[in-house]
Structures are given as structure tokens and as C-alpha cells.
XYZ file of N, CA and C in Angstrom:
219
model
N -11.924 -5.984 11.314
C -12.869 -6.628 10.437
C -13.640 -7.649 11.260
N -15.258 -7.608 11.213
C -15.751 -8.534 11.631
C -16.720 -9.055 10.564
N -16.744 -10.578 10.478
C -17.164 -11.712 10.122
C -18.565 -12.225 10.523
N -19.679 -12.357 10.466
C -20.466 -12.984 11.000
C -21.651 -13.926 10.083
N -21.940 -14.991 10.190
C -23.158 -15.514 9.523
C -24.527 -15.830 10.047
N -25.263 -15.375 9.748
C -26.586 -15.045 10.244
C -26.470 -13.545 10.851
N -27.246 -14.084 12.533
C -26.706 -13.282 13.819
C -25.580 -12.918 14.991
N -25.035 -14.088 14.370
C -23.990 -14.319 15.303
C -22.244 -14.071 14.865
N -21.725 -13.898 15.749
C -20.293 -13.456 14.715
C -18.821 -14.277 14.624
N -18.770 -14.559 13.755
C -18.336 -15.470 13.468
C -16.439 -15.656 13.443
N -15.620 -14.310 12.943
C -14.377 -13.842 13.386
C -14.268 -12.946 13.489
N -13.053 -11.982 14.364
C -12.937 -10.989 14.378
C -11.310 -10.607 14.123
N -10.909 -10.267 13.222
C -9.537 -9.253 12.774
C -8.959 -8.510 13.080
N -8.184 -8.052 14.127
C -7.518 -6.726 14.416
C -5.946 -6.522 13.501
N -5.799 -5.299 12.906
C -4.363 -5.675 12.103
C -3.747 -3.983 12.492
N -2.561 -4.192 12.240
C -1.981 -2.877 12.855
C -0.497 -2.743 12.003
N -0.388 -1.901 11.377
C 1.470 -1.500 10.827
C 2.332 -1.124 11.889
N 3.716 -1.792 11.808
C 4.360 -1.561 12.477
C 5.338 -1.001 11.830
N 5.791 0.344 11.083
C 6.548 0.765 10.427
C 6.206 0.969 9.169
N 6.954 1.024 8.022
C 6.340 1.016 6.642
C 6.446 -0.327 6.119
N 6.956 -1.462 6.371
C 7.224 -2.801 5.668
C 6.550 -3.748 6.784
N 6.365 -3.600 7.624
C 5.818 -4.972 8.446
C 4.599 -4.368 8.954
N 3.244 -5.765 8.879
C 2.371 -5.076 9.057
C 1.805 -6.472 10.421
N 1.167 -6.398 10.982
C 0.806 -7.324 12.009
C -0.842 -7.566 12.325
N -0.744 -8.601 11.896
C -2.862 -9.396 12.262
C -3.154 -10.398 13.274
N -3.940 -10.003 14.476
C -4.480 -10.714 15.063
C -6.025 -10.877 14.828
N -5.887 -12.671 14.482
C -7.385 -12.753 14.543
C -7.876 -14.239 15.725
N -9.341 -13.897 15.540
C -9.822 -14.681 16.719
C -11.223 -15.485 15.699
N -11.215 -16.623 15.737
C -12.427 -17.706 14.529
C -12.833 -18.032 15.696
N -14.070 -18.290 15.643
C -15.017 -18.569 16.735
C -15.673 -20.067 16.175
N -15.566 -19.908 15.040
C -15.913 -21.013 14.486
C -15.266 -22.531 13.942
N -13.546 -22.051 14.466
C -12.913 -22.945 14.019
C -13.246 -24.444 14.656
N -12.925 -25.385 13.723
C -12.604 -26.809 14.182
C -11.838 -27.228 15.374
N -11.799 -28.311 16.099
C -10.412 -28.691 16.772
C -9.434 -28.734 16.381
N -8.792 -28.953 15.641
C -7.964 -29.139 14.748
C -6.725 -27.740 14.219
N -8.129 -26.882 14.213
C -7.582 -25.437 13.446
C -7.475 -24.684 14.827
N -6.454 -23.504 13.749
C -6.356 -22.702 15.006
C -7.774 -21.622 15.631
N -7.791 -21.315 16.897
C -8.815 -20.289 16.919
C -8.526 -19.379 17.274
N -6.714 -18.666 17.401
C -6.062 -17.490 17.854
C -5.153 -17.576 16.658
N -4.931 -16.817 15.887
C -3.867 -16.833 14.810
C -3.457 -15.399 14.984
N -1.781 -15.307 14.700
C -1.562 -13.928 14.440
C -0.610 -14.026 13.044
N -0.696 -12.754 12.443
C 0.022 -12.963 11.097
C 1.002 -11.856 10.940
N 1.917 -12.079 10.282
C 3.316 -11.019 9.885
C 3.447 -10.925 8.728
N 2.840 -9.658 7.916
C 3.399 -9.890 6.785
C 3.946 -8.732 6.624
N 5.376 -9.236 5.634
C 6.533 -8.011 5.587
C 7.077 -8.254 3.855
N 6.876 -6.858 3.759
C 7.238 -6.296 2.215
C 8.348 -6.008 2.471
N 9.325 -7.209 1.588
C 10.954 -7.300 1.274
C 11.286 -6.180 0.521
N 10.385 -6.237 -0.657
C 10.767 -5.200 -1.979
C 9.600 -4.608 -2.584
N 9.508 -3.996 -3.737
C 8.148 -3.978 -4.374
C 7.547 -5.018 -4.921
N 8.399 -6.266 -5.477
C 8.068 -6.740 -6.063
C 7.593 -8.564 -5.030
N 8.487 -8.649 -3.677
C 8.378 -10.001 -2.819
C 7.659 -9.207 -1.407
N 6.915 -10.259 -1.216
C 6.111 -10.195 -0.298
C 6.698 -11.460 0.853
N 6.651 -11.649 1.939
C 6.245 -12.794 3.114
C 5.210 -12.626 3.827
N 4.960 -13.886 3.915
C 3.841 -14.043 5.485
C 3.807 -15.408 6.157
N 4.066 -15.036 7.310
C 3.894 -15.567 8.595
C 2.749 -15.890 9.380
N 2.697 -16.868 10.120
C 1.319 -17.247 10.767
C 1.426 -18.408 11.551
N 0.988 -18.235 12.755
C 0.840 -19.452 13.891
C -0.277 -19.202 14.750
N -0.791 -20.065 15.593
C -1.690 -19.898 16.567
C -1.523 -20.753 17.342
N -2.943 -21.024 18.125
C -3.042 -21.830 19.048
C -3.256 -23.643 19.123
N -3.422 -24.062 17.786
C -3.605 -25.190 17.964
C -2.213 -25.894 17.110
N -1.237 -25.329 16.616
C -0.271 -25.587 16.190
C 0.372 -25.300 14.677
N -0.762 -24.828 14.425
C -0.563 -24.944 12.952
C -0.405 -23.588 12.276
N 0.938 -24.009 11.963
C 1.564 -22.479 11.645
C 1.834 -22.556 9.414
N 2.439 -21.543 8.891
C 2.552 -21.538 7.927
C 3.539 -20.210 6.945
N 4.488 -20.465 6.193
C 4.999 -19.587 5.633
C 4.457 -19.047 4.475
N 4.561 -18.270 3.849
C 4.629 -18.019 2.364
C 5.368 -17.050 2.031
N 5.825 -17.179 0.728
C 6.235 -16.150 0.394
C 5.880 -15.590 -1.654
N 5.279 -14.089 -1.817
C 4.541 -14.107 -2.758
C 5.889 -12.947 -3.640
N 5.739 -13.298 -4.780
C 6.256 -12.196 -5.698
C 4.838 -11.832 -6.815
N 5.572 -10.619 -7.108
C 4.185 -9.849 -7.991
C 4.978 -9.276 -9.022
N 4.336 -9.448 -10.287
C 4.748 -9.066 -11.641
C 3.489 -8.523 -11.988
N 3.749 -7.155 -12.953
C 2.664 -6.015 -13.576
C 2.934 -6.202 -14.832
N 2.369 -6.320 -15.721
C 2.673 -5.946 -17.427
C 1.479 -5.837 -17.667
């Protein structure tokens, strides 16, 4: 996936499955702050049908967990 505003481009996404439950994202923000990261990679892995995780760190330190559940009715 690429990102851009105007002419210029702004991030770029590479993501790839590694099996059937873990899936893996590298991205690159061109636009980030100091602060933020501008290399992030992400892990997200389907526990069940219903729980999700994700993972994420980069280069400027700032990393982050989550974890999502999903209900249908």
C-alpha cells in the first residue's frame, strides 16, 4: 500500500502472512515527526475467531500492544 499527498509519497506498507494466524507489516512514514516512529513493523495474530492481537515497535521507540475481541449479532 502506498500513501501519498499531493505528488509526493507519503508511506509505504509492505505486509506478508506468515502461516494462517500470524500476519506481518512493515511500514516506512516519510512523514513522521521526531518523536514518532518512521520504521514500524506490526504482528498481528488471530488467537481465535473471536480475539485478535497486535504488536508494533519501530525506530524511535514507541512501541504498542493491543488486543481486540469481536462479537456478531
Amino acid at each position: 500500500e502506498v500513501e501519498s499527498s499531493g505528488e509526493t509519497i507519503s508511506a509505504i506498507r509492505l505486509g506478508w502472512s506468515v502461516g494462517d494466524d500470524l500476519f506481518v507489516t512493515f511500514s516506512q512514514d516519510y512523514t513522521a515527526e521526531m518523536d514518532e516512529n518512521q520504521s514500524e513493523v506490526t504482528l498481528e495474530w488471530l488467537l481465535s475467531r473471536r480475539l485478535q492481537a497486535e504488536l508494533s515497535t519501530g525506530d524511535a521507540g514507541e512501541s504498542s500492544a493491543d488486543l481486540y475481541m469481536r462479537w456478531r449479532f
